[in-house]
Structure formats: C-alpha cells, structure tokens
PDB file of C-alpha atoms in Angstrom:
ATOM      1  CA  UNK A   1       2.943 -19.528  -7.604  1.00 61.00           C
ATOM      2  CA  UNK A   2       2.528 -15.615  -6.656  1.00 90.00           C
ATOM      3  CA  UNK A   3      -0.823 -14.250  -5.690  1.00 96.00           C
ATOM      4  CA  UNK A   4      -2.499 -11.130  -7.177  1.00 97.00           C
ATOM      5  CA  UNK A   5      -4.823  -8.793  -5.395  1.00 98.00           C
ATOM      6  CA  UNK A   6      -6.998  -6.307  -7.203  1.00 98.00           C
ATOM      7  CA  UNK A   7      -8.188  -3.533  -5.264  1.00 98.00           C
ATOM      8  CA  UNK A   8     -11.380  -1.887  -6.715  1.00 98.00           C
ATOM      9  CA  UNK A   9     -12.726   1.421  -5.116  1.00 98.00           C
ATOM     10  CA  UNK A  10     -16.593   1.285  -5.729  1.00 98.00           C
ATOM     11  CA  UNK A  11     -17.734   3.829  -8.757  1.00 98.00           C
ATOM     12  CA  UNK A  12     -19.196   7.267  -8.091  1.00 97.00           C
ATOM     13  CA  UNK A  13     -22.405   7.167  -6.249  1.00 97.00           C
ATOM     14  CA  UNK A  14     -25.106   9.696  -5.584  1.00 95.00           C
ATOM     15  CA  UNK A  15     -24.866  12.231  -2.750  1.00 90.00           C
ATOM     16  CA  UNK A  16     -28.606  13.397  -3.142  1.00 85.00           C
ATOM     17  CA  UNK A  17     -30.704  13.501  -0.028  1.00 87.00           C
ATOM     18  CA  UNK A  18     -32.955  10.686   0.945  1.00 86.00           C
ATOM     19  CA  UNK A  19     -30.433   7.790   0.804  1.00 86.00           C
ATOM     20  CA  UNK A  20     -28.681   6.361   3.964  1.00 93.00           C
ATOM     21  CA  UNK A  21     -24.982   6.089   3.209  1.00 94.00           C
ATOM     22  CA  UNK A  22     -25.126   2.384   2.876  1.00 96.00           C
ATOM     23  CA  UNK A  23     -28.007   2.466   0.312  1.00 95.00           C
ATOM     24  CA  UNK A  24     -26.584   5.293  -2.163  1.00 96.00           C
ATOM     25  CA  UNK A  25     -26.754   3.955  -5.697  1.00 97.00           C
ATOM     26  CA  UNK A  26     -24.310   4.651  -8.562  1.00 98.00           C
ATOM     27  CA  UNK A  27     -24.596   7.689 -10.628  1.00 97.00           C
ATOM     28  CA  UNK A  28     -24.773   7.378 -14.428  1.00 97.00           C
ATOM     29  CA  UNK A  29     -21.057   8.318 -14.507  1.00 97.00           C
ATOM     30  CA  UNK A  30     -20.287   5.782 -11.919  1.00 98.00           C
ATOM     31  CA  UNK A  31     -22.157   3.208 -14.079  1.00 98.00           C
ATOM     32  CA  UNK A  32     -19.840   3.969 -16.965  1.00 97.00           C
ATOM     33  CA  UNK A  33     -16.835   3.954 -15.094  1.00 98.00           C
ATOM     34  CA  UNK A  34     -17.540   0.658 -13.664  1.00 98.00           C
ATOM     35  CA  UNK A  35     -18.223  -0.776 -16.966  1.00 97.00           C
ATOM     36  CA  UNK A  36     -14.979   0.738 -18.210  1.00 97.00           C
ATOM     37  CA  UNK A  37     -13.315  -0.815 -15.274  1.00 97.00           C
ATOM     38  CA  UNK A  38     -14.388  -4.166 -16.137  1.00 96.00           C
ATOM     39  CA  UNK A  39     -13.652  -3.773 -19.786  1.00 95.00           C
ATOM     40  CA  UNK A  40     -10.102  -2.837 -18.734  1.00 97.00           C
ATOM     41  CA  UNK A  41      -9.826  -6.082 -16.803  1.00 96.00           C
ATOM     42  CA  UNK A  42     -11.419  -8.075 -19.517  1.00 94.00           C
ATOM     43  CA  UNK A  43      -9.072  -6.805 -22.272  1.00 95.00           C
ATOM     44  CA  UNK A  44      -6.119  -7.864 -19.922  1.00 95.00           C
ATOM     45  CA  UNK A  45      -7.727 -11.091 -19.106  1.00 93.00           C
ATOM     46  CA  UNK A  46      -7.307 -10.484 -15.391  1.00 94.00           C
ATOM     47  CA  UNK A  47     -10.203 -12.581 -13.829  1.00 93.00           C
ATOM     48  CA  UNK A  48     -10.582 -12.896 -10.250  1.00 95.00           C
ATOM     49  CA  UNK A  49     -10.988 -16.374  -8.544  1.00 95.00           C
ATOM     50  CA  UNK A  50     -12.686 -14.735  -5.820  1.00 96.00           C
ATOM     51  CA  UNK A  51     -14.281 -11.388  -5.236  1.00 97.00           C
ATOM     52  CA  UNK A  52     -14.769  -9.857  -1.568  1.00 98.00           C
ATOM     53  CA  UNK A  53     -17.195  -7.084  -1.852  1.00 98.00           C
ATOM     54  CA  UNK A  54     -18.714  -4.840   0.870  1.00 98.00           C
ATOM     55  CA  UNK A  55     -22.509  -4.972   1.246  1.00 98.00           C
ATOM     56  CA  UNK A  56     -23.148  -1.263   0.573  1.00 98.00           C
ATOM     57  CA  UNK A  57     -25.485  -0.790  -2.573  1.00 98.00           C
ATOM     58  CA  UNK A  58     -22.698   1.189  -4.466  1.00 98.00           C
ATOM     59  CA  UNK A  59     -20.085  -1.676  -4.174  1.00 98.00           C
ATOM     60  CA  UNK A  60     -22.684  -4.286  -5.227  1.00 98.00           C
ATOM     61  CA  UNK A  61     -23.631  -2.246  -8.067  1.00 98.00           C
ATOM     62  CA  UNK A  62     -20.052  -1.608  -9.153  1.00 98.00           C
ATOM     63  CA  UNK A  63     -19.317  -5.258  -9.079  1.00 97.00           C
ATOM     64  CA  UNK A  64     -22.432  -6.306 -10.878  1.00 96.00           C
ATOM     65  CA  UNK A  65     -21.357  -3.968 -13.652  1.00 96.00           C
ATOM     66  CA  UNK A  66     -17.675  -5.247 -13.695  1.00 96.00           C
ATOM     67  CA  UNK A  67     -18.882  -8.709 -13.814  1.00 95.00           C
ATOM     68  CA  UNK A  68     -21.026  -8.137 -16.911  1.00 93.00           C
ATOM     69  CA  UNK A  69     -17.806  -6.587 -18.604  1.00 92.00           C
ATOM     70  CA  UNK A  70     -15.738  -9.382 -17.524  1.00 90.00           C
ATOM     71  CA  UNK A  71     -18.260 -12.008 -18.675  1.00 87.00           C
ATOM     72  CA  UNK A  72     -17.942 -10.592 -22.265  1.00 77.00           C
ATOM     73  CA  UNK A  73     -20.088 -12.716 -24.660  1.00 61.00           C
ATOM     74  CA  UNK A  74     -19.732 -15.829 -22.351  1.00 60.00           C
ATOM     75  CA  UNK A  75     -22.817 -14.960 -20.055  1.00 59.00           C
ATOM     76  CA  UNK A  76     -21.128 -15.270 -16.688  1.00 64.00           C
ATOM     77  CA  UNK A  77     -17.916 -15.155 -14.991  1.00 66.00           C
ATOM     78  CA  UNK A  78     -18.220 -18.166 -12.708  1.00 80.00           C
ATOM     79  CA  UNK A  79     -16.387 -16.096 -10.209  1.00 89.00           C
ATOM     80  CA  UNK A  80     -16.927 -17.113  -6.326  1.00 92.00           C
ATOM     81  CA  UNK A  81     -18.376 -13.740  -4.724  1.00 95.00           C
ATOM     82  CA  UNK A  82     -18.561 -13.045  -1.073  1.00 97.00           C
ATOM     83  CA  UNK A  83     -20.491 -10.163   0.278  1.00 98.00           C
ATOM     84  CA  UNK A  84     -19.071  -9.071   3.567  1.00 98.00           C
ATOM     85  CA  UNK A  85     -20.810  -6.575   5.612  1.00 97.00           C
ATOM     86  CA  UNK A  86     -17.499  -6.130   7.863  1.00 97.00           C
ATOM     87  CA  UNK A  87     -15.897  -4.425   4.737  1.00 98.00           C
ATOM     88  CA  UNK A  88     -18.379  -1.408   4.775  1.00 97.00           C
ATOM     89  CA  UNK A  89     -16.619   0.369   7.511  1.00 95.00           C
ATOM     90  CA  UNK A  90     -13.462  -1.540   7.977  1.00 97.00           C
ATOM     91  CA  UNK A  91     -10.111   0.145   8.158  1.00 97.00           C
ATOM     92  CA  UNK A  92      -7.029  -1.197   6.083  1.00 97.00           C
ATOM     93  CA  UNK A  93      -5.863  -3.383   8.728  1.00 96.00           C
ATOM     94  CA  UNK A  94      -9.163  -5.085   9.311  1.00 97.00           C
ATOM     95  CA  UNK A  95      -9.623  -5.429   5.487  1.00 97.00           C
ATOM     96  CA  UNK A  96      -6.194  -7.048   5.179  1.00 97.00           C
ATOM     97  CA  UNK A  97      -7.372  -9.461   7.944  1.00 96.00           C
ATOM     98  CA  UNK A  98     -10.522 -10.444   6.094  1.00 97.00           C
ATOM     99  CA  UNK A  99      -8.610 -10.860   2.898  1.00 97.00           C
ATOM    100  CA  UNK A 100      -5.890 -12.896   4.517  1.00 96.00           C
ATOM    101  CA  UNK A 101      -8.664 -14.983   6.339  1.00 96.00           C
ATOM    102  CA  UNK A 102     -11.019 -15.595   3.265  1.00 96.00           C
ATOM    103  CA  UNK A 103      -8.278 -15.841   0.224  1.00 96.00           C
ATOM    104  CA  UNK A 104      -7.525 -19.686   0.930  1.00 93.00           C
ATOM    105  CA  UNK A 105      -5.572 -20.892  -2.152  1.00 93.00           C
ATOM    106  CA  UNK A 106      -7.018 -18.505  -4.548  1.00 95.00           C
ATOM    107  CA  UNK A 107      -4.606 -17.154  -7.143  1.00 96.00           C
ATOM    108  CA  UNK A 108      -6.411 -13.671  -8.015  1.00 97.00           C
ATOM    109  CA  UNK A 109      -8.627 -11.981  -5.345  1.00 98.00           C
ATOM    110  CA  UNK A 110     -10.689  -8.675  -6.172  1.00 98.00           C
ATOM    111  CA  UNK A 111     -11.634  -6.551  -3.529  1.00 98.00           C
ATOM    112  CA  UNK A 112     -14.563  -4.182  -4.013  1.00 98.00           C
ATOM    113  CA  UNK A 113     -14.470  -1.617  -1.279  1.00 98.00           C
ATOM    114  CA  UNK A 114     -14.195   1.953   0.144  1.00 97.00           C
ATOM    115  CA  UNK A 115     -11.731   4.648   0.593  1.00 96.00           C
ATOM    116  CA  UNK A 116      -9.815   5.452   2.966  1.00 96.00           C
ATOM    117  CA  UNK A 117      -9.203   1.673   3.251  1.00 97.00           C
ATOM    118  CA  UNK A 118      -8.765   0.855  -0.327  1.00 97.00           C
ATOM    119  CA  UNK A 119      -5.919   3.506  -0.887  1.00 97.00           C
ATOM    120  CA  UNK A 120      -4.314   2.639   2.360  1.00 97.00           C
ATOM    121  CA  UNK A 121      -3.941  -1.027   1.303  1.00 98.00           C
ATOM    122  CA  UNK A 122      -2.517  -0.019  -1.844  1.00 98.00           C
ATOM    123  CA  UNK A 123      -0.150   2.230  -0.126  1.00 97.00           C
ATOM    124  CA  UNK A 124       0.680  -0.275   2.666  1.00 97.00           C
ATOM    125  CA  UNK A 125       1.294  -3.304   0.365  1.00 97.00           C
ATOM    126  CA  UNK A 126       3.318  -1.370  -2.247  1.00 97.00           C
ATOM    127  CA  UNK A 127       4.868   1.201   0.142  1.00 96.00           C
ATOM    128  CA  UNK A 128       4.044   3.903  -2.216  1.00 93.00           C
ATOM    129  CA  UNK A 129       2.133   7.075  -0.804  1.00 91.00           C
ATOM    130  CA  UNK A 130       2.000   8.661  -4.233  1.00 92.00           C
ATOM    131  CA  UNK A 131      -1.003   6.916  -5.548  1.00 91.00           C
ATOM    132  CA  UNK A 132      -4.653   8.338  -5.364  1.00 90.00           C
ATOM    133  CA  UNK A 133      -7.405   5.935  -5.627  1.00 94.00           C
ATOM    134  CA  UNK A 134     -10.424   7.834  -7.087  1.00 96.00           C
ATOM    135  CA  UNK A 135     -13.800   6.268  -7.502  1.00 97.00           C
ATOM    136  CA  UNK A 136     -13.660   3.234  -9.799  1.00 97.00           C
ATOM    137  CA  UNK A 137      -9.912   3.067  -9.885  1.00 98.00           C
ATOM    138  CA  UNK A 138      -8.117  -0.323  -9.849  1.00 97.00           C
ATOM    139  CA  UNK A 139      -4.787  -1.219  -8.655  1.00 98.00           C
ATOM    140  CA  UNK A 140      -3.361  -4.584  -9.266  1.00 98.00           C
ATOM    141  CA  UNK A 141      -0.789  -5.733  -6.726  1.00 98.00           C
ATOM    142  CA  UNK A 142       1.536  -8.888  -7.138  1.00 97.00           C
ATOM    143  CA  UNK A 143       1.982 -10.662  -3.762  1.00 97.00           C
ATOM    144  CA  UNK A 144       4.026 -13.607  -2.588  1.00 93.00           C
ATOM    145  CA  UNK A 145       1.113 -15.157  -0.564  1.00 92.00           C
ATOM    146  CA  UNK A 146      -2.016 -14.339   1.465  1.00 95.00           C
ATOM    147  CA  UNK A 147       0.002 -14.757   4.764  1.00 91.00           C
ATOM    148  CA  UNK A 148       2.449 -11.874   4.062  1.00 91.00           C
ATOM    149  CA  UNK A 149       0.209  -8.627   3.725  1.00 95.00           C
ATOM    150  CA  UNK A 150       2.787  -6.383   5.343  1.00 93.00           C
ATOM    151  CA  UNK A 151       4.156  -2.973   4.266  1.00 94.00           C
ATOM    152  CA  UNK A 152       5.874  -3.169   1.210  1.00 95.00           C
ATOM    153  CA  UNK A 153       4.971  -6.970   0.440  1.00 95.00           C
ATOM    154  CA  UNK A 154       3.490  -6.382  -2.957  1.00 97.00           C
ATOM    155  CA  UNK A 155       4.485  -5.194  -6.141  1.00 97.00           C
ATOM    156  CA  UNK A 156       2.416  -2.681  -8.139  1.00 97.00           C
ATOM    157  CA  UNK A 157       1.372  -4.048 -11.490  1.00 97.00           C
ATOM    158  CA  UNK A 158      -1.005  -1.817 -12.931  1.00 96.00           C
ATOM    159  CA  UNK A 159      -3.165   0.952 -12.053  1.00 96.00           C
ATOM    160  CA  UNK A 160      -6.349   2.199 -14.045  1.00 97.00           C
ATOM    161  CA  UNK A 161      -8.526   5.219 -13.406  1.00 96.00           C
ATOM    162  CA  UNK A 162     -11.324   6.676 -15.118  1.00 94.00           C
ATOM    163  CA  UNK A 163      -9.483   9.789 -15.778  1.00 87.00           C
ATOM    164  CA  UNK A 164      -6.730   7.698 -17.669  1.00 75.00           C
ATOM    165  CA  UNK A 165      -9.580   6.160 -19.677  1.00 62.00           C
ATOM    166  CA  UNK A 166     -11.137   9.535 -20.657  1.00 55.00           C
ATOM    167  CA  UNK A 167      -8.175  11.736 -20.717  1.00 49.00           C
TER     168      UNK A 167
END
C-alpha cells in the first residue's frame, strides 16, 4: 500500500526582539492559519499515523493547533508524535533521513518543520520547482515507500496555503 507524506511548514511566528529563534511563538495570524490547516486536513479525513515535529516553539504550537482541529469533537487524535531536535536546523537531506529512519510501517506521516528544508523536500520528492511553501502551507505527497525518498519518487496530491484559504 502506498505511503503519504504531509509536509507542513510551521505557522507565522513573531520576529519581535527578546525571543531566541528557537523560542519564537506564533503570532495571532499564525494561530488562525494553523487552525485552518488542521481544519483542511480534518475536512479531507487526512489524519497522520505519525507526526515528526521540530522542537522549536513555533513548530510545537503549530502542531498543537493542527491537532485540536484534527480531533474535532473527539477530544484527541491518538496520533504518535515525536519531537526531534535534529529537525530544527536539518537540511532537506538530513530531514529525509530522519523520516526514512522513523517512518517504520506507518501509512501517513506528517512533518512539521521549517524552510528551506520543507520546501526543498516537496520540490525534491515531486520534481517540481514551481511550488512555494509559505508559513502554514501543507503539501500532501504520495510515495511508494519510505525507503525511496529520491528526486521524483513522489506525486503531489494536494497543496493548501493560507492565501488559498483567504483569497
């Protein structure tokens, strides 16, 4: 059975002084956009079996808001979430190695990460260089298996951005 990778770039975070980069919280716009990303996934019944999330504050807050929207009225997602500090500054190649090493037999994996790695992963796996991944954007990629994460190995199934949501 084919696998599915969801690449989610963290939502908009503050650039105000006083926050080390790793500790930057989401802005109110980032919170709304993360909620909308989760609602988009929920509406399409796309629920990950495993979430790999960077340990930065903005990625954790993004996942928390997506998880709430995914849970809907059920109160919980039951999703296995792994927070991995290596994802904070990993490049696309390192991130793909982490995915391949952690994915196991999972069907759907959600990566909550950072640019430029997030956009580079989408570009590499789909062999498309025309896609932008702004904050809160989601890309859903169909894959044969987790062992083949080479250029062009995936098929872009869907893309969602906050701009598409708000017009």
